[in-house]
mmCIF file of C-alpha atoms and ligand atoms in Angstrom:
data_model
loop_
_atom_site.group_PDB
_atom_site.id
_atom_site.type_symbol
_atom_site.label_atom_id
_atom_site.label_comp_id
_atom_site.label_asym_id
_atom_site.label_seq_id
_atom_site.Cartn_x
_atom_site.Cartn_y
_atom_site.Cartn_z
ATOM 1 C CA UNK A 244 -20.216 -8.297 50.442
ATOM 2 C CA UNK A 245 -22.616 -7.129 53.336
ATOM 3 C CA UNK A 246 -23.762 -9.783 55.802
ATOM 4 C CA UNK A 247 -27.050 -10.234 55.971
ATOM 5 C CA UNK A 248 -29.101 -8.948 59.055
ATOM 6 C CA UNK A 249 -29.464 -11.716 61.901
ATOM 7 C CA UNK A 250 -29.751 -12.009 65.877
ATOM 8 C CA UNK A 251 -26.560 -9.841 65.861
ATOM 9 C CA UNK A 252 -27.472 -7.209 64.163
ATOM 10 C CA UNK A 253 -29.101 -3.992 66.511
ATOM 11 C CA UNK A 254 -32.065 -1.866 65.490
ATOM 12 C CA UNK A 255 -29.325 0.663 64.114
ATOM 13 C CA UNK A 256 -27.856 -2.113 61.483
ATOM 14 C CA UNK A 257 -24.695 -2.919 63.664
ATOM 15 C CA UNK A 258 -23.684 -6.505 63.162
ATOM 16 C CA UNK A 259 -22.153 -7.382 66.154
ATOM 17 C CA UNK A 260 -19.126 -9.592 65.067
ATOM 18 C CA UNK A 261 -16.463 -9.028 68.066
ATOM 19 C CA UNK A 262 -17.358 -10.841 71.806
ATOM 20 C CA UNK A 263 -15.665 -10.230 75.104
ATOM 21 C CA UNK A 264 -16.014 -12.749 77.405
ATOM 22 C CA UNK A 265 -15.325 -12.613 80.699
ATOM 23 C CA UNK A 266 -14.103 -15.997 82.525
ATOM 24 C CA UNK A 267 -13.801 -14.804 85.958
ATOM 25 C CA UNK A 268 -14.537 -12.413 88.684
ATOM 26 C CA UNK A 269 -11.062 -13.516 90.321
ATOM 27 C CA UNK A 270 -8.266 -11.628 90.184
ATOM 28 C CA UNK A 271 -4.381 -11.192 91.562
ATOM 29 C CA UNK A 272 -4.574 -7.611 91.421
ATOM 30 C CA UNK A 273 -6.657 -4.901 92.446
ATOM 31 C CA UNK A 274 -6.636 -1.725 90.481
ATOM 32 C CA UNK A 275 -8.579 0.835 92.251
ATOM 33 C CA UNK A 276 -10.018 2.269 88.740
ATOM 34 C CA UNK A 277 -11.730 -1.635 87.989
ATOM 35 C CA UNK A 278 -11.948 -2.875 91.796
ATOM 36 C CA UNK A 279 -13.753 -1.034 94.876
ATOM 37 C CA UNK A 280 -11.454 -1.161 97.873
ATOM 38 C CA UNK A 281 -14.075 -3.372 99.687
ATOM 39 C CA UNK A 282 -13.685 -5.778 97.000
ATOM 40 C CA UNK A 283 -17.035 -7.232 95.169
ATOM 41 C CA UNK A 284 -19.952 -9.462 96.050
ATOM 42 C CA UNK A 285 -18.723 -12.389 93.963
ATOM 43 C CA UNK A 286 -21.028 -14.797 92.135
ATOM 44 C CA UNK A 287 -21.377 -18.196 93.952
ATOM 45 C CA UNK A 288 -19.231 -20.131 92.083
ATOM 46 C CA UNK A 289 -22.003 -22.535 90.878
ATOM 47 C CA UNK A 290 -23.193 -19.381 88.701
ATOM 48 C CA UNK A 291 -20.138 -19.197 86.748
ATOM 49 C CA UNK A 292 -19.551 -20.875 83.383
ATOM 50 C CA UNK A 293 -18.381 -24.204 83.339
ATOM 51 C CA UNK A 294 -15.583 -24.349 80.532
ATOM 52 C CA UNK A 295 -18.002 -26.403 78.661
ATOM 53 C CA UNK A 296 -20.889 -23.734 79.125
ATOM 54 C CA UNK A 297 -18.327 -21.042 77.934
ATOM 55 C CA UNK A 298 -17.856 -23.411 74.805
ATOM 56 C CA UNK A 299 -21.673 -23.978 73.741
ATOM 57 C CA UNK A 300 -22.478 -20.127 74.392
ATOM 58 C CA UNK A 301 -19.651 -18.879 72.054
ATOM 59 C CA UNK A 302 -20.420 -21.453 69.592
ATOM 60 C CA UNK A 303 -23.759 -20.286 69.252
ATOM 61 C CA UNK A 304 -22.732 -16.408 68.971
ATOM 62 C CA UNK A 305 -19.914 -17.700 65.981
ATOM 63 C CA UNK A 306 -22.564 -19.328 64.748
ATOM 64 C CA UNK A 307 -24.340 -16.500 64.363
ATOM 65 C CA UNK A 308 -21.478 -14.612 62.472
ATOM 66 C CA UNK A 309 -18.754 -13.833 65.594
ATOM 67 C CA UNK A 310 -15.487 -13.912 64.163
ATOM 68 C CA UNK A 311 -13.104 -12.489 66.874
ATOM 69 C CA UNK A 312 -13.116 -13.640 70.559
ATOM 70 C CA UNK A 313 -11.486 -11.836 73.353
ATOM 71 C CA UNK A 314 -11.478 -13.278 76.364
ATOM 72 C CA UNK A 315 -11.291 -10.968 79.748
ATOM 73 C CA UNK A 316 -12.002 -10.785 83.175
ATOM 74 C CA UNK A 317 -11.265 -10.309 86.250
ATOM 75 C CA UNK A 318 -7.837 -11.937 85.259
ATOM 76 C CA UNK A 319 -8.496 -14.577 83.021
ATOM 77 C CA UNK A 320 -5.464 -16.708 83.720
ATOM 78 C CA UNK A 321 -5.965 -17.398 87.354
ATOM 79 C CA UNK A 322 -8.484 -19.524 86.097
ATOM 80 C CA UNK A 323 -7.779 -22.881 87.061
ATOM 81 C CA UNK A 324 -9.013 -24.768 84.000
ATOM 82 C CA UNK A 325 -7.653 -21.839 81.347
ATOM 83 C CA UNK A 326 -6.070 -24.453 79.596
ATOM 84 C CA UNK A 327 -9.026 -26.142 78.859
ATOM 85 C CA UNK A 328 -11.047 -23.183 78.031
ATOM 86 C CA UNK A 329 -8.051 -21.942 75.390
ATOM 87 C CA UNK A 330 -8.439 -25.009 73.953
ATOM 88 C CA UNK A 331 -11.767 -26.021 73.283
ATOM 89 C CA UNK A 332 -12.293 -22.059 72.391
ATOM 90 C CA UNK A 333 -9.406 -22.520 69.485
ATOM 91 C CA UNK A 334 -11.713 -25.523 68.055
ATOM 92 C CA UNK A 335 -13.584 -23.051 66.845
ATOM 93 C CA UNK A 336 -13.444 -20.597 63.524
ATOM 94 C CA UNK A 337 -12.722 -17.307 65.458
ATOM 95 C CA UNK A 338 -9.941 -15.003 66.052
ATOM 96 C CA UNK A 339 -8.648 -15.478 69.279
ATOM 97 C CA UNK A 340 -7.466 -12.836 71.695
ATOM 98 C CA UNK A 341 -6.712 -11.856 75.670
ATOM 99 C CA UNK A 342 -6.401 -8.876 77.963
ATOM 100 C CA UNK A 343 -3.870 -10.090 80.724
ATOM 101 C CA UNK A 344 -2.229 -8.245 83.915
ATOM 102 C CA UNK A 345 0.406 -10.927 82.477
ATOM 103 C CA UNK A 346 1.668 -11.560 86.096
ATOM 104 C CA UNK A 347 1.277 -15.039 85.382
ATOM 105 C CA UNK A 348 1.399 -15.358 81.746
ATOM 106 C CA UNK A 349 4.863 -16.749 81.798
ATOM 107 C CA UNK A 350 3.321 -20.252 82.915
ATOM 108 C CA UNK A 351 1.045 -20.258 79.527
ATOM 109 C CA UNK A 352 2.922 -18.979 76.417
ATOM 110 C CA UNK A 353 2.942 -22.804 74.852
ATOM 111 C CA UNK A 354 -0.674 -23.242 75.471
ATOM 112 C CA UNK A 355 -1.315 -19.228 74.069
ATOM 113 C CA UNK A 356 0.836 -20.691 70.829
ATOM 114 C CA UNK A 357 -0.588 -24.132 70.590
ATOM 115 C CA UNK A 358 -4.423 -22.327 70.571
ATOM 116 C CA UNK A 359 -3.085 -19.700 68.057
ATOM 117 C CA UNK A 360 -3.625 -17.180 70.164
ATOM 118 C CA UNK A 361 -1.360 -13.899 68.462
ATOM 119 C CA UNK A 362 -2.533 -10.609 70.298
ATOM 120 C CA UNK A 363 -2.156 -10.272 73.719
ATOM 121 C CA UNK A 364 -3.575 -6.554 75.641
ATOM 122 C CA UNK A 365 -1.535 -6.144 78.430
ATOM 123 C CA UNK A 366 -2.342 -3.820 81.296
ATOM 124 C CA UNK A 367 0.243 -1.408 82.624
ATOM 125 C CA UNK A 368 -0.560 1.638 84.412
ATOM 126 C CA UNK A 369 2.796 2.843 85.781
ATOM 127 C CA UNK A 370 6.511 2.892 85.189
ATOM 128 C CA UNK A 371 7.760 3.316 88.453
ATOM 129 C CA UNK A 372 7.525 0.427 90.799
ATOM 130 C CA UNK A 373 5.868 2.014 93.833
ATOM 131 C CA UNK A 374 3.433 3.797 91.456
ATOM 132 C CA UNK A 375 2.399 0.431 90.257
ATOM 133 C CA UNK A 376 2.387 -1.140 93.813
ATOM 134 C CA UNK A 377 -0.097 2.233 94.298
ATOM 135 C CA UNK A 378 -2.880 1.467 92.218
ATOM 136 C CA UNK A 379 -2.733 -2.367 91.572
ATOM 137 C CA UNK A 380 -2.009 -2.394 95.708
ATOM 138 C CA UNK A 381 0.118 -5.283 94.841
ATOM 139 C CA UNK A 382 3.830 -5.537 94.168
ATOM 140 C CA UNK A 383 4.531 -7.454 91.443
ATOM 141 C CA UNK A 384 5.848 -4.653 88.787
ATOM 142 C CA UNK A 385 9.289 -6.581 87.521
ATOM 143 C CA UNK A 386 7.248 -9.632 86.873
ATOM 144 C CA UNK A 387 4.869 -7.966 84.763
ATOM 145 C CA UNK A 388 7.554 -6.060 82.879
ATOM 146 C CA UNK A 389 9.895 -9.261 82.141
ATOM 147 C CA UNK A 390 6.426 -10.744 81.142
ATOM 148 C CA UNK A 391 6.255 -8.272 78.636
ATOM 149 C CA UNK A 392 9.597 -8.453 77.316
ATOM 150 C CA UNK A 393 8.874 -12.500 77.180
ATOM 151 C CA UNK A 394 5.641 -12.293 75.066
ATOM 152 C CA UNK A 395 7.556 -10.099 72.449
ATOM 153 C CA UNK A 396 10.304 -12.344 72.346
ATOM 154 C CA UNK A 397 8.171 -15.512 71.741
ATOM 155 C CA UNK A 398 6.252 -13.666 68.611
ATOM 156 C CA UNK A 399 3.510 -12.262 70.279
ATOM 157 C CA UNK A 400 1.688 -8.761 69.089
ATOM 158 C CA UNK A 401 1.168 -6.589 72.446
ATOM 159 C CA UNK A 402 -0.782 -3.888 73.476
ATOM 160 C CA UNK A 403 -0.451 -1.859 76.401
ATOM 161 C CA UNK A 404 -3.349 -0.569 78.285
ATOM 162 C CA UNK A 405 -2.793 2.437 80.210
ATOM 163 C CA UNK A 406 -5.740 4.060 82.254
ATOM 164 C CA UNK A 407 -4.353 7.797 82.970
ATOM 165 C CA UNK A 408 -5.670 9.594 85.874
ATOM 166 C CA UNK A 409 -4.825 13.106 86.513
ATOM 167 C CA UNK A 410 -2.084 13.584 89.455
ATOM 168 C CA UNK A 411 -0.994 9.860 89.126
ATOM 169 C CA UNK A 412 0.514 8.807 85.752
ATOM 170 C CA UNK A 413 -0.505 11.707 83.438
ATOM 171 C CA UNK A 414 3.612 12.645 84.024
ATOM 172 C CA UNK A 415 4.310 9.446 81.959
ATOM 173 C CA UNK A 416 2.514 9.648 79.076
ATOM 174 C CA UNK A 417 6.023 10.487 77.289
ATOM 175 C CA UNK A 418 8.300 7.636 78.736
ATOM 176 C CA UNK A 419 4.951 5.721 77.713
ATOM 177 C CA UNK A 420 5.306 6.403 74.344
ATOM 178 C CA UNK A 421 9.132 6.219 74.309
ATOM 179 C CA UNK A 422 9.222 2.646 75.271
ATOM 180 C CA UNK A 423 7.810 2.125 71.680
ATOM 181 C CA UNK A 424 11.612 3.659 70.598
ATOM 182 C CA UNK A 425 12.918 0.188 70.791
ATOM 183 C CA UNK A 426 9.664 -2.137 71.400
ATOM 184 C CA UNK A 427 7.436 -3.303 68.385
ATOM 185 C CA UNK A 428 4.551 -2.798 70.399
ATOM 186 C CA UNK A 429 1.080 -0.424 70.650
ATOM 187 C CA UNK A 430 0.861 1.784 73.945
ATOM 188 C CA UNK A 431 -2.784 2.255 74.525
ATOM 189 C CA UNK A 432 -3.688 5.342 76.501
ATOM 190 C CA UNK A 433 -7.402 4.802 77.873
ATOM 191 C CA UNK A 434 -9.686 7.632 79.238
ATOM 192 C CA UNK A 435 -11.192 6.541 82.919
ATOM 193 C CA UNK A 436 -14.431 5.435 83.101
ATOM 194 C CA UNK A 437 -16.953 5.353 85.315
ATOM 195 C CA UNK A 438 -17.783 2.166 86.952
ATOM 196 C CA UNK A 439 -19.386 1.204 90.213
ATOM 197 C CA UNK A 440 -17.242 1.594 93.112
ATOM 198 C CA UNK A 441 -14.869 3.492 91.517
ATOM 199 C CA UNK A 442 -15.217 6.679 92.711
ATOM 200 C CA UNK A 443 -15.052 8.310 89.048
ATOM 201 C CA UNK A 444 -14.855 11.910 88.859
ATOM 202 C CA UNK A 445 -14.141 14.080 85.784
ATOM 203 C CA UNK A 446 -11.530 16.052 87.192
ATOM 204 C CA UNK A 447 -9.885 12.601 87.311
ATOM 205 C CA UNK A 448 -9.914 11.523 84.104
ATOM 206 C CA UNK A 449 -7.313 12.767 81.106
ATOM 207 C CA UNK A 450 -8.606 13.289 78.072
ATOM 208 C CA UNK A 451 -8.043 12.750 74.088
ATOM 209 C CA UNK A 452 -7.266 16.420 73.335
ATOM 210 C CA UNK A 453 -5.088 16.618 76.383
ATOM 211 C CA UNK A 454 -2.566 13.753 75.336
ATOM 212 C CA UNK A 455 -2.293 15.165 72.201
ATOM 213 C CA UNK A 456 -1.839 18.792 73.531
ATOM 214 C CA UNK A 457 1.144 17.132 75.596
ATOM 215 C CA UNK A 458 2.521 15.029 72.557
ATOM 216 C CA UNK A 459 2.618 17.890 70.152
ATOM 217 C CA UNK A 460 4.306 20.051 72.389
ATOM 218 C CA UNK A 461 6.980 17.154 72.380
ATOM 219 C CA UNK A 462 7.766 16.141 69.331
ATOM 220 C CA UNK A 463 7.583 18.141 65.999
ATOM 221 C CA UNK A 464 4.361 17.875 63.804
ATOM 222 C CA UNK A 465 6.731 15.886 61.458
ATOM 223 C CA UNK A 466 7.214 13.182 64.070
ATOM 224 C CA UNK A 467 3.869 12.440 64.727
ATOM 225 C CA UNK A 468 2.076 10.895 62.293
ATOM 226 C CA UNK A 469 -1.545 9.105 62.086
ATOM 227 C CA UNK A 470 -2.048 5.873 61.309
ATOM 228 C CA UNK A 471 -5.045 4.335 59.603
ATOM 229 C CA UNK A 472 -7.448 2.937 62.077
ATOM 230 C CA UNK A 473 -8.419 -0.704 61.646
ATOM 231 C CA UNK A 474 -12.187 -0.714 60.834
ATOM 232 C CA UNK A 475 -14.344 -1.108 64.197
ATOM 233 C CA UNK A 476 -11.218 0.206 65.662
ATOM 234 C CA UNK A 477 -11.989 1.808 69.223
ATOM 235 C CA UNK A 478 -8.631 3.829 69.289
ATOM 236 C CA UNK A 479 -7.026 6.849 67.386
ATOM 237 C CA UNK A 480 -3.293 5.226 66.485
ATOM 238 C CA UNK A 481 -0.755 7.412 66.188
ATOM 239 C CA UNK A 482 3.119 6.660 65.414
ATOM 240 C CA UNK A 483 6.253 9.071 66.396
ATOM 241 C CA UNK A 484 8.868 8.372 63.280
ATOM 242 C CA UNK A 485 11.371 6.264 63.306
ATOM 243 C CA UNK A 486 10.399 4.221 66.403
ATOM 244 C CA UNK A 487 9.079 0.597 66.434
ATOM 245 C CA UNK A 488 5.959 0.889 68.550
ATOM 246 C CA UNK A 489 3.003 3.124 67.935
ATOM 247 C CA UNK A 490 1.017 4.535 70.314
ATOM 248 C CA UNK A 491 -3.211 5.231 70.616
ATOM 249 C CA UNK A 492 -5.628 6.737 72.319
ATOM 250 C CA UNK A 493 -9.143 5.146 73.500
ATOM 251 C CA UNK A 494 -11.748 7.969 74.449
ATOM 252 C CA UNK A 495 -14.975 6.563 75.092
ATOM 253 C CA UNK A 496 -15.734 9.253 77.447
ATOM 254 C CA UNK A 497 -14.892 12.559 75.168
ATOM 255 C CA UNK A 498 -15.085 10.926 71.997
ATOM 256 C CA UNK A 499 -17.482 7.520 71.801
ATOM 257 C CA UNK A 500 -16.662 5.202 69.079
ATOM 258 C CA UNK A 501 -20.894 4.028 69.386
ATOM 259 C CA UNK A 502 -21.836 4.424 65.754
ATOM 260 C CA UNK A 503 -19.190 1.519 64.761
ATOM 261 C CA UNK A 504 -19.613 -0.764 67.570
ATOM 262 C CA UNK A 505 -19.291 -4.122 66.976
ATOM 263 C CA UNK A 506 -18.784 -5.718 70.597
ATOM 264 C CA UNK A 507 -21.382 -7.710 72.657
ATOM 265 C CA UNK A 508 -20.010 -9.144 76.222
ATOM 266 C CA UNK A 509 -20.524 -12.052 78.103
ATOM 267 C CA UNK A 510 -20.005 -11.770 81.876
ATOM 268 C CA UNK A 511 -18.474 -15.043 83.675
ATOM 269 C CA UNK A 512 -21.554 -15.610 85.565
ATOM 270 C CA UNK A 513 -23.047 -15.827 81.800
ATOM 271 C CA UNK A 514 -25.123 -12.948 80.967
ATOM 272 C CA UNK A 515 -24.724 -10.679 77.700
ATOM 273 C CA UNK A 516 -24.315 -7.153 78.124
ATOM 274 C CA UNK A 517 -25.071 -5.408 75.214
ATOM 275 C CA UNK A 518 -22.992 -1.975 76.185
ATOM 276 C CA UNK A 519 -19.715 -1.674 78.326
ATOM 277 C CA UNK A 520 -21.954 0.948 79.844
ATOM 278 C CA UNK A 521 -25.278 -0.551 79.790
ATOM 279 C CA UNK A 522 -27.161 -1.328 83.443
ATOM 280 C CA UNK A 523 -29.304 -4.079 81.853
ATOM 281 C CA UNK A 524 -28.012 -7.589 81.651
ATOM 282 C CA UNK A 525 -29.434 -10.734 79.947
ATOM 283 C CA UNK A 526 -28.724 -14.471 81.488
ATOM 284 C CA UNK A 527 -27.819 -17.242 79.110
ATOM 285 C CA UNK A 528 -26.655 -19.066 81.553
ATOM 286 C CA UNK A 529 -30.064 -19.973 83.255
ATOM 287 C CA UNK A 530 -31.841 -20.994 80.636
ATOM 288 C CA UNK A 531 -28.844 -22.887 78.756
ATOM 289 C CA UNK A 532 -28.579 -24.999 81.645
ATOM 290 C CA UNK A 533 -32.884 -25.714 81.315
ATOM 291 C CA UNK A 534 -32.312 -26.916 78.065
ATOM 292 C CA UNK A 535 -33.060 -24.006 76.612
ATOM 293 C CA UNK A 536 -32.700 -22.132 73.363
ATOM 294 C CA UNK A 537 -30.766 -18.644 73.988
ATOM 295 C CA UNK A 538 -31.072 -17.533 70.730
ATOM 296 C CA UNK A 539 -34.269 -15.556 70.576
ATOM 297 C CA UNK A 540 -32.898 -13.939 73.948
ATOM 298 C CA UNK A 541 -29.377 -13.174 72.810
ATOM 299 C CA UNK A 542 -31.627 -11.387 69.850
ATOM 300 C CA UNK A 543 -33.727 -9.296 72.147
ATOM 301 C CA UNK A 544 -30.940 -8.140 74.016
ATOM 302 C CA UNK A 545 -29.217 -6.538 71.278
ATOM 303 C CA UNK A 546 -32.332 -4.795 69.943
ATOM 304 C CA UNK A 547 -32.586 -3.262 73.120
ATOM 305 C CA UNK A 548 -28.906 -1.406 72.730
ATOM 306 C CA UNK A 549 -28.462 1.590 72.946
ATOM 307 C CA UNK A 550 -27.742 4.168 70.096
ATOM 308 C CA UNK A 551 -25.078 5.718 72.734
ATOM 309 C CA UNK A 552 -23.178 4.372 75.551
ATOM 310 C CA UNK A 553 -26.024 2.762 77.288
ATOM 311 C CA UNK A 554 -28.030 5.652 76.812
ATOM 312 C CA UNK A 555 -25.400 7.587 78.451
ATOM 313 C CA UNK A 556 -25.317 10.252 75.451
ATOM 314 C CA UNK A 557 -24.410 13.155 77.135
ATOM 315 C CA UNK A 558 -21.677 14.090 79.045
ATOM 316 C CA UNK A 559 -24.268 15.596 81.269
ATOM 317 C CA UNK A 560 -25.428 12.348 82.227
ATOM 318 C CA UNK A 561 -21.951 10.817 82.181
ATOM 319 C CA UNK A 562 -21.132 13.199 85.237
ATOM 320 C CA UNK A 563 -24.663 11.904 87.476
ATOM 321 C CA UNK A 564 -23.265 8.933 89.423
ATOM 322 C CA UNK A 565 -26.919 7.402 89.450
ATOM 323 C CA UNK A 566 -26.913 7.112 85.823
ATOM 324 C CA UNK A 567 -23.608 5.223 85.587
ATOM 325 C CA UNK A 568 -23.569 3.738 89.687
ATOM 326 C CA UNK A 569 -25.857 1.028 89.139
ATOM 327 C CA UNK A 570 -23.824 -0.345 86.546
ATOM 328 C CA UNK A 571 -21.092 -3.075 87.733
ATOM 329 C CA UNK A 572 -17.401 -2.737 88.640
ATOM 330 C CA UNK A 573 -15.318 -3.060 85.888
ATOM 331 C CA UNK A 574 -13.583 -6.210 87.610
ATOM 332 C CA UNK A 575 -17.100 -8.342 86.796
ATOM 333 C CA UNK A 576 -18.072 -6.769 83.630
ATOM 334 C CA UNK A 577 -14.456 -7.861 81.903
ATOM 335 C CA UNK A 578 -13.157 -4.949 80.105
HETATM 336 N N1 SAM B 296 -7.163 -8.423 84.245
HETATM 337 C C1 SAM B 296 -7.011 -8.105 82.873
HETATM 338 C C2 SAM B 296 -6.282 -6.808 82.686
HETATM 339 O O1 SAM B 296 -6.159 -6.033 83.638
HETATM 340 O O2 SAM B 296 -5.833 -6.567 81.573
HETATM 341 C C3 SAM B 296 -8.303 -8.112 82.088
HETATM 342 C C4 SAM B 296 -9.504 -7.447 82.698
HETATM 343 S S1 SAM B 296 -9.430 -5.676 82.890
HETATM 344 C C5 SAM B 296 -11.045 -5.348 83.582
HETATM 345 C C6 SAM B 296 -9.548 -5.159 81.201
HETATM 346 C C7 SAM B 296 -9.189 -3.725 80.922
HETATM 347 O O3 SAM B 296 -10.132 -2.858 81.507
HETATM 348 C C8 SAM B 296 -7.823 -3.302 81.464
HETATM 349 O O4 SAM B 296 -7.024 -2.835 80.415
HETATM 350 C C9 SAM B 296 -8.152 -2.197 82.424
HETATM 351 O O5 SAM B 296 -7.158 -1.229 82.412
HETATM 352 C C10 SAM B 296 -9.454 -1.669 81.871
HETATM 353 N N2 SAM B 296 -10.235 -0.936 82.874
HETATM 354 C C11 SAM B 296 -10.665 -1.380 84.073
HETATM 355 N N3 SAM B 296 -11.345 -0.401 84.732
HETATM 356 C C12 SAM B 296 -11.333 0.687 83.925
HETATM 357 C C13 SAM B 296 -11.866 2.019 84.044
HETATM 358 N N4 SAM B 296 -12.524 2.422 85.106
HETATM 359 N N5 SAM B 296 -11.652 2.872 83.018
HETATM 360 C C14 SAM B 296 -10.971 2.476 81.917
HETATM 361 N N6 SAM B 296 -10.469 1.241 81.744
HETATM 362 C C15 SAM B 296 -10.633 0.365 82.737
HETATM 363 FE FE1 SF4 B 297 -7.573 -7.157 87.859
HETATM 364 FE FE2 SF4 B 297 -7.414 -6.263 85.378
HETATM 365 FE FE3 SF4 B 297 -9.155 -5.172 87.095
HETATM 366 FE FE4 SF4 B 297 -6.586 -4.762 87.469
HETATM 367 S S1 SF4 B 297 -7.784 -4.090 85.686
HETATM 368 S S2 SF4 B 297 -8.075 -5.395 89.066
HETATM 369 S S3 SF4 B 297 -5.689 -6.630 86.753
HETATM 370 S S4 SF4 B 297 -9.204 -7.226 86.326
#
């Protein structure tokens, strides 16, 4: 049955059924890709959502037919009251989901149970310890990998999120892959994006038809095989036969996923963004704290998306840095 149009839906008929929120600007790493060296201007605490605040807003957008909730940051565990915010989140009738660094998420696997919480998005950028020390410009590699190994133990269903740059991890895309020999879990290559701060350049990035170049010319076209894509899916799944994990490949920058998108985000300081890419933000926070109803605003924000990427549509305007530079560092959007 097709859901009927409401606040969610966009002038181009997408129902937007999938929200990202963001819980923090804090974080115990600092991956150069998501965080400028100089760090960012952080919101005055005061501006970010109480867990309560967190609670009312997604209420409203499940509600409104939401039926999956990931929540993001910064690194949403470091969080003080995560606990809190797990729980009253699970109260409600919504798929429940994280992205994680997992450097601490050894401290909260009975919580993640006890809220139901299944698939965990790990990110992992490196094999090699000093590589990892290199771009997270922290050391704290074996943790994350016994974390890993811990959450598949206990039942959980992990991703890995790789961001490949050229010259820095590119050379790993096979021992990538070949950890899924043995490991029941989805390896999750992810084109760079651009992002304030991050000093994006093309040359950087590694694209779709270059992993695959590199794959085929590893294994035999028997080995690799295509999986089916869940629907809304924002990666290309692949599996090499006979191992446990599978592997995928997100390309929003040579191969945008737009015409199925189904995601709306909500920054921790409390404004929907309506694009991962969009410049324009909307506060809920503001006027939820007045009293307010948020509704009619959550519904002019997403008539205002964009067909494309934020109305990045070419990759001509992808590669002008004041198209994309006014946009926020990864680190307080929540990826
Ligand atoms: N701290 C958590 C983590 O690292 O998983 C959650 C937040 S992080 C911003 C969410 C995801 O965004 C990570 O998988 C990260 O790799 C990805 N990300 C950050 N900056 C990116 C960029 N410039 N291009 C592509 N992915 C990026
Ligand atoms: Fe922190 Fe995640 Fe950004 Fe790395 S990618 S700095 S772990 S928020």
């Amino acid at each position: 049955m097709t859901k009927q149009p409401n606040i969610l839906t966009d002038s181009f008929g997408r129902q937007h059924t999938y929200l990202r929120i963001s819980l923090t600007e804090l974080c115990n790493l600092r991956c150069t890709y998501c965080m400028p060296a100089e760090g960012i201007q952080l919101s005055p605490k005061s501006h970010i959502m109480s867990f309560d605040e967190v609670y009312q807003i997604a209420k409203t957008f499940v509600d409104h037919g939401v039926t999956k909730i990931r929540l993001t940051g910064g690194e949403p565990l470091v969080r003080k009251d995560i606990g809190v915010v797990l729980k009253k989140l699970a109260s409600l009738s919504v798929e429940l989901s994280m992205t994680t660094n997992a450097v601490i998420v050894d401290r909260y696997i009975d919580v993640l149970k006890e809220c139901n919480i299944k698939n965990i998005n790990v990110s992992l950028d490196s094999l090699v310890p000093k590589k990892f020390e290199k771009i997270t410009r922290r050391n704290n590699y074996q943790q994350v990998l016994d974390n890993i190994h811990l959450l598949i133990q206990e039942g959980f269903n992990v991703k890995l999120n790789a961001v490949l740059i050229k010259g820095f991890n590119d050379n790993e895309i096979i021992d990538f892959i070949n950890l899924g020999k043995e490991l029941p879990i989805n390896i999750r290559f992810i084109e760079f994006m651009p992002f304030d701060g991050n000093k994006w350049d093309k040359q950087k990035m590694v694209s779709y038809a270059e992993i695959m170049e590199l794959v085929n010319a590893t294994f035999s076209e028997s080995q690799v095989q295509r999986l089916q894509d869940a629907p809304n899916d924002t990666s290309k799944n692949y599996k090499i036969e006979g191992y446990k994990g599978s592997f995928a490949i997100i390309s929003s920058v040579t191969n945008p996923f737009c015409d199925s998108c189904n995601r709306i985000r909500l920054t921790a300081n409390g404004r929907i963004k309506n694009c991962l890419f969009s410049a324009s933000e909307s506060d809920l926070l503001t006027p939820l704290r007045k009293g307010k109803d948020i509704k009619p605003i959550i519904k002019k924000a997403v008539q205002a998306k964009f067909k494309t990427r934020g109305g990045m549509d070419t990759s001509e305007k992808f590669e002008k840095p004041e198209l994309h530079g006014k946009n926020r560092s990864m680190i307080a959007i929540g990826g």
